[in-house]
Amino acid sequence: MNFHEELLVCARPIWDVMLRHPFLTETAECRIEDSVFANWLQQDHLFVQGAVPFIGVLLSRAPLAVRPGLVLALTALHEELELFERIASERNITRQDVKMTPTCHHYIQFMLATAYSASFEEGFVLLYGAERAYFDSWSWVRQNLKGTSPWQPFIDRWSSEDFRQWIEWIETSLDGLAEKSSPLLRENMKEVFRLTGEYELLFWDMAAKGESWPV
Ligand code: MP5
């Protein structure tokens, strides 16, 4: 079994809950409330803004062979930010004065702390966890879609053939890195992957239920 497959087997219980999440089922059944989807859109827009420095730090620490893929990812993130901005203005969703929720804040801090202070391999496995979670979640929505979704551009973005190829590139690179890693480092990478899956679940929960700071 390749390393990325081992990660997915260990995280299966998290993925099982994620792929039954009400946010995804309601989106697939085209009955998600606009305000709930808008909540996700606003927070994910902030999340993707936070992902730019995360990839930037990873890039600065990456082995030569992995750099070209991460450079492409940075360009893709800027296209993605334009997508958020376009849909938000088409749907009258404000992007002014939107506060980051605790979950979004914690997740971004976890990403930046891992990229800066853990090994490159642990940062890279975090990237895999976040991307794979989105690929699986939005592909599930696409496969189970009933009707025409007003949010189709987001479904298309993370379930596309281009995105699948990007995931495959991460998996091949990750398997190569894991082959050269010590057993201890591989265990640490598994833990980062597990935590990333948990954060992904928290993110869907936050979007579906709403969340605010105590004061
Ligand atoms: C992604 C995302 C995918 N946009 N938001 C969360 C909470 N997890 C994963 O990352 P990207 O960089 O938008 O493809």
mmCIF file with all atom_site columns, C-alpha atoms and ligand atoms in Angstrom:
data_model
loop_
_atom_site.group_PDB
_atom_site.id
_atom_site.type_symbol
_atom_site.label_atom_id
_atom_site.label_alt_id
_atom_site.label_comp_id
_atom_site.label_asym_id
_atom_site.label_entity_id
_atom_site.label_seq_id
_atom_site.pdbx_PDB_ins_code
_atom_site.Cartn_x
_atom_site.Cartn_y
_atom_site.Cartn_z
_atom_site.occupancy
_atom_site.B_iso_or_equiv
_atom_site.pdbx_formal_charge
_atom_site.auth_seq_id
_atom_site.auth_comp_id
_atom_site.auth_asym_id
_atom_site.auth_atom_id
_atom_site.pdbx_PDB_model_num
ATOM   1   C CA . MET A 1 1   ? 0.000   0.000  0.000   1.00 0.00 ? 1   MET A CA 1
ATOM   2   C CA . ASN A 1 2   ? 1.307   3.472  -0.863  1.00 0.00 ? 2   ASN A CA 1
ATOM   3   C CA . PHE A 1 3   ? 1.715   5.987  1.921   1.00 0.00 ? 3   PHE A CA 1
ATOM   4   C CA . HIS A 1 4   ? -1.169  8.199  0.781   1.00 0.00 ? 4   HIS A CA 1
ATOM   5   C CA . GLU A 1 5   ? -3.441  5.116  0.748   1.00 0.00 ? 5   GLU A CA 1
ATOM   6   C CA . GLU A 1 6   ? -2.331  4.276  4.293   1.00 0.00 ? 6   GLU A CA 1
ATOM   7   C CA . LEU A 1 7   ? -3.297  7.817  5.352   1.00 0.00 ? 7   LEU A CA 1
ATOM   8   C CA . LEU A 1 8   ? -6.750  7.455  3.825   1.00 0.00 ? 8   LEU A CA 1
ATOM   9   C CA . VAL A 1 9   ? -7.322  4.081  5.509   1.00 0.00 ? 9   VAL A CA 1
ATOM   10  C CA . CYS A 1 10  ? -6.395  5.522  8.948   1.00 0.00 ? 10  CYS A CA 1
ATOM   11  C CA . ALA A 1 11  ? -8.611  8.574  8.426   1.00 0.00 ? 11  ALA A CA 1
ATOM   12  C CA . ARG A 1 12  ? -11.578 6.563  7.054   1.00 0.00 ? 12  ARG A CA 1
ATOM   13  C CA . PRO A 1 13  ? -13.802 7.230  10.119  1.00 0.00 ? 13  PRO A CA 1
ATOM   14  C CA . ILE A 1 14  ? -13.328 10.991 9.664   1.00 0.00 ? 14  ILE A CA 1
ATOM   15  C CA . TRP A 1 15  ? -13.977 10.810 5.907   1.00 0.00 ? 15  TRP A CA 1
ATOM   16  C CA . ASP A 1 16  ? -17.129 8.730  6.499   1.00 0.00 ? 16  ASP A CA 1
ATOM   17  C CA . VAL A 1 17  ? -18.597 11.453 8.724   1.00 0.00 ? 17  VAL A CA 1
ATOM   18  C CA . MET A 1 18  ? -17.429 14.189 6.359   1.00 0.00 ? 18  MET A CA 1
ATOM   19  C CA . LEU A 1 19  ? -19.120 12.656 3.313   1.00 0.00 ? 19  LEU A CA 1
ATOM   20  C CA . ARG A 1 20  ? -22.442 12.439 5.169   1.00 0.00 ? 20  ARG A CA 1
ATOM   21  C CA . HIS A 1 21  ? -22.263 16.013 6.408   1.00 0.00 ? 21  HIS A CA 1
ATOM   22  C CA . PRO A 1 22  ? -25.566 17.946 6.162   1.00 0.00 ? 22  PRO A CA 1
ATOM   23  C CA . PHE A 1 23  ? -23.790 20.845 4.424   1.00 0.00 ? 23  PHE A CA 1
ATOM   24  C CA . LEU A 1 24  ? -22.862 18.515 1.556   1.00 0.00 ? 24  LEU A CA 1
ATOM   25  C CA . THR A 1 25  ? -26.160 16.612 1.395   1.00 0.00 ? 25  THR A CA 1
ATOM   26  C CA . GLU A 1 26  ? -28.179 19.855 1.435   1.00 0.00 ? 26  GLU A CA 1
ATOM   27  C CA . THR A 1 27  ? -25.950 21.350 -1.267  1.00 0.00 ? 27  THR A CA 1
ATOM   28  C CA . ALA A 1 28  ? -26.333 18.211 -3.415  1.00 0.00 ? 28  ALA A CA 1
ATOM   29  C CA . GLU A 1 29  ? -30.109 18.263 -2.932  1.00 0.00 ? 29  GLU A CA 1
ATOM   30  C CA . CYS A 1 30  ? -30.195 21.983 -3.851  1.00 0.00 ? 30  CYS A CA 1
ATOM   31  C CA . ARG A 1 31  ? -32.002 22.836 -0.619  1.00 0.00 ? 31  ARG A CA 1
ATOM   32  C CA . ILE A 1 32  ? -29.213 24.528 1.305   1.00 0.00 ? 32  ILE A CA 1
ATOM   33  C CA . GLU A 1 33  ? -30.259 27.955 2.574   1.00 0.00 ? 33  GLU A CA 1
ATOM   34  C CA . ASP A 1 34  ? -28.560 30.845 0.806   1.00 0.00 ? 34  ASP A CA 1
ATOM   35  C CA . SER A 1 35  ? -27.458 32.317 4.142   1.00 0.00 ? 35  SER A CA 1
ATOM   36  C CA . VAL A 1 36  ? -25.767 29.039 5.126   1.00 0.00 ? 36  VAL A CA 1
ATOM   37  C CA . PHE A 1 37  ? -23.936 28.772 1.821   1.00 0.00 ? 37  PHE A CA 1
ATOM   38  C CA . ALA A 1 38  ? -22.981 32.452 2.064   1.00 0.00 ? 38  ALA A CA 1
ATOM   39  C CA . ASN A 1 39  ? -21.498 31.761 5.482   1.00 0.00 ? 39  ASN A CA 1
ATOM   40  C CA . TRP A 1 40  ? -19.268 29.059 3.996   1.00 0.00 ? 40  TRP A CA 1
ATOM   41  C CA . LEU A 1 41  ? -18.343 31.302 1.049   1.00 0.00 ? 41  LEU A CA 1
ATOM   42  C CA . GLN A 1 42  ? -17.277 34.180 3.287   1.00 0.00 ? 42  GLN A CA 1
ATOM   43  C CA . GLN A 1 43  ? -15.210 31.967 5.576   1.00 0.00 ? 43  GLN A CA 1
ATOM   44  C CA . ASP A 1 44  ? -13.645 29.925 2.783   1.00 0.00 ? 44  ASP A CA 1
ATOM   45  C CA . HIS A 1 45  ? -12.685 33.128 0.996   1.00 0.00 ? 45  HIS A CA 1
ATOM   46  C CA . LEU A 1 46  ? -10.748 34.110 4.144   1.00 0.00 ? 46  LEU A CA 1
ATOM   47  C CA . PHE A 1 47  ? -9.343  30.570 4.382   1.00 0.00 ? 47  PHE A CA 1
ATOM   48  C CA . VAL A 1 48  ? -8.005  30.682 0.808   1.00 0.00 ? 48  VAL A CA 1
ATOM   49  C CA . GLN A 1 49  ? -6.451  34.086 1.502   1.00 0.00 ? 49  GLN A CA 1
ATOM   50  C CA . GLY A 1 50  ? -4.677  32.394 4.421   1.00 0.00 ? 50  GLY A CA 1
ATOM   51  C CA . ALA A 1 51  ? -3.636  29.468 2.209   1.00 0.00 ? 51  ALA A CA 1
ATOM   52  C CA . VAL A 1 52  ? -1.497  31.781 0.034   1.00 0.00 ? 52  VAL A CA 1
ATOM   53  C CA . PRO A 1 53  ? 1.186   32.411 2.703   1.00 0.00 ? 53  PRO A CA 1
ATOM   54  C CA . PHE A 1 54  ? 0.908   28.738 3.753   1.00 0.00 ? 54  PHE A CA 1
ATOM   55  C CA . ILE A 1 55  ? 1.895   27.593 0.226   1.00 0.00 ? 55  ILE A CA 1
ATOM   56  C CA . GLY A 1 56  ? 4.473   30.388 0.073   1.00 0.00 ? 56  GLY A CA 1
ATOM   57  C CA . VAL A 1 57  ? 6.220   29.104 3.208   1.00 0.00 ? 57  VAL A CA 1
ATOM   58  C CA . LEU A 1 58  ? 6.029   25.505 1.975   1.00 0.00 ? 58  LEU A CA 1
ATOM   59  C CA . LEU A 1 59  ? 7.565   26.590 -1.327  1.00 0.00 ? 59  LEU A CA 1
ATOM   60  C CA . SER A 1 60  ? 10.470  28.265 0.448   1.00 0.00 ? 60  SER A CA 1
ATOM   61  C CA . ARG A 1 61  ? 11.264  24.963 2.209   1.00 0.00 ? 61  ARG A CA 1
ATOM   62  C CA . ALA A 1 62  ? 10.443  22.522 -0.596  1.00 0.00 ? 62  ALA A CA 1
ATOM   63  C CA . PRO A 1 63  ? 12.895  20.121 -2.249  1.00 0.00 ? 63  PRO A CA 1
ATOM   64  C CA . LEU A 1 64  ? 13.683  21.153 -5.859  1.00 0.00 ? 64  LEU A CA 1
ATOM   65  C CA . ALA A 1 65  ? 11.459  18.497 -7.441  1.00 0.00 ? 65  ALA A CA 1
ATOM   66  C CA . VAL A 1 66  ? 8.344   19.687 -5.609  1.00 0.00 ? 66  VAL A CA 1
ATOM   67  C CA . ARG A 1 67  ? 8.764   23.409 -6.292  1.00 0.00 ? 67  ARG A CA 1
ATOM   68  C CA . PRO A 1 68  ? 7.153   23.633 -9.779  1.00 0.00 ? 68  PRO A CA 1
ATOM   69  C CA . GLY A 1 69  ? 3.887   22.105 -8.495  1.00 0.00 ? 69  GLY A CA 1
ATOM   70  C CA . LEU A 1 70  ? 3.708   24.545 -5.604  1.00 0.00 ? 70  LEU A CA 1
ATOM   71  C CA . VAL A 1 71  ? 4.380   27.507 -7.919  1.00 0.00 ? 71  VAL A CA 1
ATOM   72  C CA . LEU A 1 72  ? 1.381   26.421 -10.025 1.00 0.00 ? 72  LEU A CA 1
ATOM   73  C CA . ALA A 1 73  ? -0.704  26.100 -6.848  1.00 0.00 ? 73  ALA A CA 1
ATOM   74  C CA . LEU A 1 74  ? -0.026  29.731 -5.952  1.00 0.00 ? 74  LEU A CA 1
ATOM   75  C CA . THR A 1 75  ? -1.284  30.892 -9.357  1.00 0.00 ? 75  THR A CA 1
ATOM   76  C CA . ALA A 1 76  ? -4.352  28.645 -9.019  1.00 0.00 ? 76  ALA A CA 1
ATOM   77  C CA . LEU A 1 77  ? -5.141  30.186 -5.626  1.00 0.00 ? 77  LEU A CA 1
ATOM   78  C CA . HIS A 1 78  ? -5.287  33.640 -7.180  1.00 0.00 ? 78  HIS A CA 1
ATOM   79  C CA . GLU A 1 79  ? -7.755  32.417 -9.823  1.00 0.00 ? 79  GLU A CA 1
ATOM   80  C CA . GLU A 1 80  ? -9.764  30.864 -7.009  1.00 0.00 ? 80  GLU A CA 1
ATOM   81  C CA . LEU A 1 81  ? -9.887  34.150 -5.089  1.00 0.00 ? 81  LEU A CA 1
ATOM   82  C CA . GLU A 1 82  ? -11.311 35.790 -8.224  1.00 0.00 ? 82  GLU A CA 1
ATOM   83  C CA . LEU A 1 83  ? -13.995 33.080 -8.356  1.00 0.00 ? 83  LEU A CA 1
ATOM   84  C CA . PHE A 1 84  ? -15.009 33.835 -4.739  1.00 0.00 ? 84  PHE A CA 1
ATOM   85  C CA . GLU A 1 85  ? -15.116 37.546 -5.501  1.00 0.00 ? 85  GLU A CA 1
ATOM   86  C CA . ARG A 1 86  ? -17.181 37.088 -8.680  1.00 0.00 ? 86  ARG A CA 1
ATOM   87  C CA . ILE A 1 87  ? -19.811 34.823 -7.094  1.00 0.00 ? 87  ILE A CA 1
ATOM   88  C CA . ALA A 1 88  ? -20.010 36.958 -3.965  1.00 0.00 ? 88  ALA A CA 1
ATOM   89  C CA . SER A 1 89  ? -20.759 40.067 -5.985  1.00 0.00 ? 89  SER A CA 1
ATOM   90  C CA . GLU A 1 90  ? -23.233 38.235 -8.277  1.00 0.00 ? 90  GLU A CA 1
ATOM   91  C CA . ARG A 1 91  ? -25.116 36.957 -5.220  1.00 0.00 ? 91  ARG A CA 1
ATOM   92  C CA . ASN A 1 92  ? -24.836 40.145 -3.153  1.00 0.00 ? 92  ASN A CA 1
ATOM   93  C CA . ILE A 1 93  ? -22.752 38.470 -0.466  1.00 0.00 ? 93  ILE A CA 1
ATOM   94  C CA . THR A 1 94  ? -20.712 41.014 1.404   1.00 0.00 ? 94  THR A CA 1
ATOM   95  C CA . ARG A 1 95  ? -16.978 40.598 1.836   1.00 0.00 ? 95  ARG A CA 1
ATOM   96  C CA . GLN A 1 96  ? -16.576 43.756 3.918   1.00 0.00 ? 96  GLN A CA 1
ATOM   97  C CA . ASP A 1 97  ? -16.071 43.451 7.689   1.00 0.00 ? 97  ASP A CA 1
ATOM   98  C CA . VAL A 1 98  ? -16.444 39.669 7.696   1.00 0.00 ? 98  VAL A CA 1
ATOM   99  C CA . LYS A 1 99  ? -14.825 38.336 10.874  1.00 0.00 ? 99  LYS A CA 1
ATOM   100 C CA . MET A 1 100 ? -12.965 35.072 10.737  1.00 0.00 ? 100 MET A CA 1
ATOM   101 C CA . THR A 1 101 ? -14.764 32.481 12.889  1.00 0.00 ? 101 THR A CA 1
ATOM   102 C CA . PRO A 1 102 ? -12.811 30.623 15.618  1.00 0.00 ? 102 PRO A CA 1
ATOM   103 C CA . THR A 1 103 ? -12.656 27.443 13.492  1.00 0.00 ? 103 THR A CA 1
ATOM   104 C CA . CYS A 1 104 ? -11.356 29.244 10.410  1.00 0.00 ? 104 CYS A CA 1
ATOM   105 C CA . HIS A 1 105 ? -8.839  31.093 12.576  1.00 0.00 ? 105 HIS A CA 1
ATOM   106 C CA . HIS A 1 106 ? -7.624  27.921 14.333  1.00 0.00 ? 106 HIS A CA 1
ATOM   107 C CA . TYR A 1 107 ? -7.306  26.017 11.065  1.00 0.00 ? 107 TYR A CA 1
ATOM   108 C CA . ILE A 1 108 ? -5.225  28.761 9.422   1.00 0.00 ? 108 ILE A CA 1
ATOM   109 C CA . GLN A 1 109 ? -3.006  29.058 12.513  1.00 0.00 ? 109 GLN A CA 1
ATOM   110 C CA . PHE A 1 110 ? -2.477  25.265 12.427  1.00 0.00 ? 110 PHE A CA 1
ATOM   111 C CA . MET A 1 111 ? -1.497  25.495 8.742   1.00 0.00 ? 111 MET A CA 1
ATOM   112 C CA . LEU A 1 112 ? 0.951   28.352 9.240   1.00 0.00 ? 112 LEU A CA 1
ATOM   113 C CA . ALA A 1 113 ? 2.493   26.885 12.400  1.00 0.00 ? 113 ALA A CA 1
ATOM   114 C CA . THR A 1 114 ? 3.003   23.531 10.653  1.00 0.00 ? 114 THR A CA 1
ATOM   115 C CA . ALA A 1 115 ? 4.481   25.131 7.533   1.00 0.00 ? 115 ALA A CA 1
ATOM   116 C CA . TYR A 1 116 ? 6.889   27.301 9.553   1.00 0.00 ? 116 TYR A CA 1
ATOM   117 C CA . SER A 1 117 ? 7.961   25.025 12.354  1.00 0.00 ? 117 SER A CA 1
ATOM   118 C CA . ALA A 1 118 ? 7.350   21.370 11.480  1.00 0.00 ? 118 ALA A CA 1
ATOM   119 C CA . SER A 1 119 ? 9.223   19.462 8.753   1.00 0.00 ? 119 SER A CA 1
ATOM   120 C CA . PHE A 1 120 ? 8.466   20.126 5.080   1.00 0.00 ? 120 PHE A CA 1
ATOM   121 C CA . GLU A 1 121 ? 6.950   16.615 4.899   1.00 0.00 ? 121 GLU A CA 1
ATOM   122 C CA . GLU A 1 122 ? 4.431   17.438 7.641   1.00 0.00 ? 122 GLU A CA 1
ATOM   123 C CA . GLY A 1 123 ? 3.470   20.698 5.901   1.00 0.00 ? 123 GLY A CA 1
ATOM   124 C CA . PHE A 1 124 ? 3.062   18.854 2.613   1.00 0.00 ? 124 PHE A CA 1
ATOM   125 C CA . VAL A 1 125 ? 0.851   16.183 4.167   1.00 0.00 ? 125 VAL A CA 1
ATOM   126 C CA . LEU A 1 126 ? -1.358  18.951 5.549   1.00 0.00 ? 126 LEU A CA 1
ATOM   127 C CA . LEU A 1 127 ? -1.734  20.321 2.016   1.00 0.00 ? 127 LEU A CA 1
ATOM   128 C CA . TYR A 1 128 ? -2.706  16.824 0.858   1.00 0.00 ? 128 TYR A CA 1
ATOM   129 C CA . GLY A 1 129 ? -5.315  16.450 3.614   1.00 0.00 ? 129 GLY A CA 1
ATOM   130 C CA . ALA A 1 130 ? -6.983  19.787 2.834   1.00 0.00 ? 130 ALA A CA 1
ATOM   131 C CA . GLU A 1 131 ? -6.996  19.268 -0.941  1.00 0.00 ? 131 GLU A CA 1
ATOM   132 C CA . ARG A 1 132 ? -8.103  15.639 -0.775  1.00 0.00 ? 132 ARG A CA 1
ATOM   133 C CA . ALA A 1 133 ? -10.927 16.528 1.629   1.00 0.00 ? 133 ALA A CA 1
ATOM   134 C CA . TYR A 1 134 ? -12.219 19.163 -0.795  1.00 0.00 ? 134 TYR A CA 1
ATOM   135 C CA . PHE A 1 135 ? -11.827 16.900 -3.833  1.00 0.00 ? 135 PHE A CA 1
ATOM   136 C CA . ASP A 1 136 ? -13.765 14.083 -2.129  1.00 0.00 ? 136 ASP A CA 1
ATOM   137 C CA . SER A 1 137 ? -16.423 16.368 -0.637  1.00 0.00 ? 137 SER A CA 1
ATOM   138 C CA . TRP A 1 138 ? -17.217 18.308 -3.819  1.00 0.00 ? 138 TRP A CA 1
ATOM   139 C CA . SER A 1 139 ? -16.974 15.186 -6.007  1.00 0.00 ? 139 SER A CA 1
ATOM   140 C CA . TRP A 1 140 ? -19.549 13.590 -3.702  1.00 0.00 ? 140 TRP A CA 1
ATOM   141 C CA . VAL A 1 141 ? -21.812 16.629 -4.202  1.00 0.00 ? 141 VAL A CA 1
ATOM   142 C CA . ARG A 1 142 ? -21.361 16.407 -7.968  1.00 0.00 ? 142 ARG A CA 1
ATOM   143 C CA . GLN A 1 143 ? -22.180 12.668 -8.053  1.00 0.00 ? 143 GLN A CA 1
ATOM   144 C CA . ASN A 1 144 ? -25.282 13.133 -5.884  1.00 0.00 ? 144 ASN A CA 1
ATOM   145 C CA . LEU A 1 145 ? -26.525 16.392 -7.373  1.00 0.00 ? 145 LEU A CA 1
ATOM   146 C CA . LYS A 1 146 ? -30.288 16.611 -7.823  1.00 0.00 ? 146 LYS A CA 1
ATOM   147 C CA . GLY A 1 147 ? -31.166 19.499 -10.089 1.00 0.00 ? 147 GLY A CA 1
ATOM   148 C CA . THR A 1 148 ? -29.209 22.598 -10.996 1.00 0.00 ? 148 THR A CA 1
ATOM   149 C CA . SER A 1 149 ? -27.233 24.173 -8.214  1.00 0.00 ? 149 SER A CA 1
ATOM   150 C CA . PRO A 1 150 ? -26.869 27.939 -7.971  1.00 0.00 ? 150 PRO A CA 1
ATOM   151 C CA . TRP A 1 151 ? -23.422 27.177 -6.547  1.00 0.00 ? 151 TRP A CA 1
ATOM   152 C CA . GLN A 1 152 ? -22.247 25.082 -9.508  1.00 0.00 ? 152 GLN A CA 1
ATOM   153 C CA . PRO A 1 153 ? -18.942 26.977 -10.083 1.00 0.00 ? 153 PRO A CA 1
ATOM   154 C CA . PHE A 1 154 ? -17.705 25.824 -6.660  1.00 0.00 ? 154 PHE A CA 1
ATOM   155 C CA . ILE A 1 155 ? -18.809 22.231 -7.285  1.00 0.00 ? 155 ILE A CA 1
ATOM   156 C CA . ASP A 1 156 ? -17.016 22.294 -10.649 1.00 0.00 ? 156 ASP A CA 1
ATOM   157 C CA . ARG A 1 157 ? -13.867 23.843 -9.254  1.00 0.00 ? 157 ARG A CA 1
ATOM   158 C CA . TRP A 1 158 ? -12.998 21.101 -6.753  1.00 0.00 ? 158 TRP A CA 1
ATOM   159 C CA . SER A 1 159 ? -14.395 18.124 -8.662  1.00 0.00 ? 159 SER A CA 1
ATOM   160 C CA . SER A 1 160 ? -12.766 18.925 -12.002 1.00 0.00 ? 160 SER A CA 1
ATOM   161 C CA . GLU A 1 161 ? -10.331 16.788 -13.987 1.00 0.00 ? 161 GLU A CA 1
ATOM   162 C CA . ASP A 1 162 ? -7.640  19.458 -13.481 1.00 0.00 ? 162 ASP A CA 1
ATOM   163 C CA . PHE A 1 163 ? -8.108  19.268 -9.728  1.00 0.00 ? 163 PHE A CA 1
ATOM   164 C CA . ARG A 1 164 ? -7.993  15.444 -9.831  1.00 0.00 ? 164 ARG A CA 1
ATOM   165 C CA . GLN A 1 165 ? -4.645  15.641 -11.645 1.00 0.00 ? 165 GLN A CA 1
ATOM   166 C CA . TRP A 1 166 ? -3.345  18.073 -9.039  1.00 0.00 ? 166 TRP A CA 1
ATOM   167 C CA . ILE A 1 167 ? -4.348  15.621 -6.291  1.00 0.00 ? 167 ILE A CA 1
ATOM   168 C CA . GLU A 1 168 ? -2.547  12.822 -8.142  1.00 0.00 ? 168 GLU A CA 1
ATOM   169 C CA . TRP A 1 169 ? 0.598   14.920 -8.389  1.00 0.00 ? 169 TRP A CA 1
ATOM   170 C CA . ILE A 1 170 ? 0.480   15.560 -4.614  1.00 0.00 ? 170 ILE A CA 1
ATOM   171 C CA . GLU A 1 171 ? -0.025  11.829 -3.956  1.00 0.00 ? 171 GLU A CA 1
ATOM   172 C CA . THR A 1 172 ? 2.943   10.776 -6.107  1.00 0.00 ? 172 THR A CA 1
ATOM   173 C CA . SER A 1 173 ? 5.178   13.443 -4.546  1.00 0.00 ? 173 SER A CA 1
ATOM   174 C CA . LEU A 1 174 ? 4.022   12.523 -1.044  1.00 0.00 ? 174 LEU A CA 1
ATOM   175 C CA . ASP A 1 175 ? 4.656   8.799  -1.571  1.00 0.00 ? 175 ASP A CA 1
ATOM   176 C CA . GLY A 1 176 ? 8.187   9.662  -2.750  1.00 0.00 ? 176 GLY A CA 1
ATOM   177 C CA . LEU A 1 177 ? 8.834   11.831 0.311   1.00 0.00 ? 177 LEU A CA 1
ATOM   178 C CA . ALA A 1 178 ? 7.457   9.176  2.675   1.00 0.00 ? 178 ALA A CA 1
ATOM   179 C CA . GLU A 1 179 ? 9.754   6.494  1.211   1.00 0.00 ? 179 GLU A CA 1
ATOM   180 C CA . LYS A 1 180 ? 12.762  8.547  2.318   1.00 0.00 ? 180 LYS A CA 1
ATOM   181 C CA . SER A 1 181 ? 11.294  9.409  5.750   1.00 0.00 ? 181 SER A CA 1
ATOM   182 C CA . SER A 1 182 ? 12.034  7.713  9.067   1.00 0.00 ? 182 SER A CA 1
ATOM   183 C CA . PRO A 1 183 ? 9.282   5.661  10.802  1.00 0.00 ? 183 PRO A CA 1
ATOM   184 C CA . LEU A 1 184 ? 8.948   8.441  13.396  1.00 0.00 ? 184 LEU A CA 1
ATOM   185 C CA . LEU A 1 185 ? 8.461   11.120 10.748  1.00 0.00 ? 185 LEU A CA 1
ATOM   186 C CA . ARG A 1 186 ? 5.886   8.941  8.970   1.00 0.00 ? 186 ARG A CA 1
ATOM   187 C CA . GLU A 1 187 ? 3.960   8.612  12.262  1.00 0.00 ? 187 GLU A CA 1
ATOM   188 C CA . ASN A 1 188 ? 4.068   12.405 12.706  1.00 0.00 ? 188 ASN A CA 1
ATOM   189 C CA . MET A 1 189 ? 2.799   12.854 9.148   1.00 0.00 ? 189 MET A CA 1
ATOM   190 C CA . LYS A 1 190 ? -0.125  10.518 9.889   1.00 0.00 ? 190 LYS A CA 1
ATOM   191 C CA . GLU A 1 191 ? -1.034  12.612 12.902  1.00 0.00 ? 191 GLU A CA 1
ATOM   192 C CA . VAL A 1 192 ? -0.955  15.843 10.855  1.00 0.00 ? 192 VAL A CA 1
ATOM   193 C CA . PHE A 1 193 ? -3.207  14.184 8.267   1.00 0.00 ? 193 PHE A CA 1
ATOM   194 C CA . ARG A 1 194 ? -5.660  13.077 10.968  1.00 0.00 ? 194 ARG A CA 1
ATOM   195 C CA . LEU A 1 195 ? -5.785  16.561 12.480  1.00 0.00 ? 195 LEU A CA 1
ATOM   196 C CA . THR A 1 196 ? -6.319  18.102 9.047   1.00 0.00 ? 196 THR A CA 1
ATOM   197 C CA . GLY A 1 197 ? -9.300  15.801 8.496   1.00 0.00 ? 197 GLY A CA 1
ATOM   198 C CA . GLU A 1 198 ? -10.729 16.840 11.876  1.00 0.00 ? 198 GLU A CA 1
ATOM   199 C CA . TYR A 1 199 ? -10.332 20.518 10.961  1.00 0.00 ? 199 TYR A CA 1
ATOM   200 C CA . GLU A 1 200 ? -12.076 19.904 7.648   1.00 0.00 ? 200 GLU A CA 1
ATOM   201 C CA . LEU A 1 201 ? -15.013 18.412 9.532   1.00 0.00 ? 201 LEU A CA 1
ATOM   202 C CA . LEU A 1 202 ? -15.074 21.331 11.959  1.00 0.00 ? 202 LEU A CA 1
ATOM   203 C CA . PHE A 1 203 ? -15.106 23.691 8.980   1.00 0.00 ? 203 PHE A CA 1
ATOM   204 C CA . TRP A 1 204 ? -18.269 22.091 7.512   1.00 0.00 ? 204 TRP A CA 1
ATOM   205 C CA . ASP A 1 205 ? -19.860 22.186 10.979  1.00 0.00 ? 205 ASP A CA 1
ATOM   206 C CA . MET A 1 206 ? -18.990 25.846 11.396  1.00 0.00 ? 206 MET A CA 1
ATOM   207 C CA . ALA A 1 207 ? -20.412 26.687 7.965   1.00 0.00 ? 207 ALA A CA 1
ATOM   208 C CA . ALA A 1 208 ? -23.624 24.731 8.578   1.00 0.00 ? 208 ALA A CA 1
ATOM   209 C CA . LYS A 1 209 ? -24.347 25.891 12.129  1.00 0.00 ? 209 LYS A CA 1
ATOM   210 C CA . GLY A 1 210 ? -22.692 29.318 12.244  1.00 0.00 ? 210 GLY A CA 1
ATOM   211 C CA . GLU A 1 211 ? -20.128 30.190 14.879  1.00 0.00 ? 211 GLU A CA 1
ATOM   212 C CA . SER A 1 212 ? -18.956 33.282 16.691  1.00 0.00 ? 212 SER A CA 1
ATOM   213 C CA . TRP A 1 213 ? -16.443 34.411 19.290  1.00 0.00 ? 213 TRP A CA 1
ATOM   214 C CA . PRO A 1 214 ? -17.672 34.543 22.902  1.00 0.00 ? 214 PRO A CA 1
ATOM   215 C CA . VAL A 1 215 ? -17.792 38.345 23.017  1.00 0.00 ? 215 VAL A CA 1
HETATM 216 C C1 . MP5 B 2 .   ? -9.780  23.839 0.730   1.00 0.00 ? 1   MP5 B C1 1
HETATM 217 C C2 . MP5 B 2 .   ? -10.514 25.011 0.957   1.00 0.00 ? 1   MP5 B C2 1
HETATM 218 C C3 . MP5 B 2 .   ? -9.140  23.546 -0.599  1.00 0.00 ? 1   MP5 B C3 1
HETATM 219 N N1 . MP5 B 2 .   ? -10.689 25.940 -0.017  1.00 0.00 ? 1   MP5 B N1 1
HETATM 220 N N2 . MP5 B 2 .   ? -11.099 25.210 2.169   1.00 0.00 ? 1   MP5 B N2 1
HETATM 221 C C4 . MP5 B 2 .   ? -10.953 24.292 3.135   1.00 0.00 ? 1   MP5 B C4 1
HETATM 222 C C5 . MP5 B 2 .   ? -11.585 24.540 4.459   1.00 0.00 ? 1   MP5 B C5 1
HETATM 223 N N3 . MP5 B 2 .   ? -10.267 23.167 2.936   1.00 0.00 ? 1   MP5 B N3 1
HETATM 224 C C6 . MP5 B 2 .   ? -9.683  22.936 1.752   1.00 0.00 ? 1   MP5 B C6 1
HETATM 225 O O1 . MP5 B 2 .   ? -8.002  24.331 -0.771  1.00 0.00 ? 1   MP5 B O1 1
HETATM 226 P P1 . MP5 B 2 .   ? -7.793  25.162 -2.126  1.00 0.00 ? 1   MP5 B P1 1
HETATM 227 O O2 . MP5 B 2 .   ? -6.468  25.802 -1.945  1.00 0.00 ? 1   MP5 B O2 1
HETATM 228 O O3 . MP5 B 2 .   ? -8.921  26.145 -2.181  1.00 0.00 ? 1   MP5 B O3 1
HETATM 229 O O4 . MP5 B 2 .   ? -7.854  24.188 -3.265  1.00 0.00 ? 1   MP5 B O4 1
#
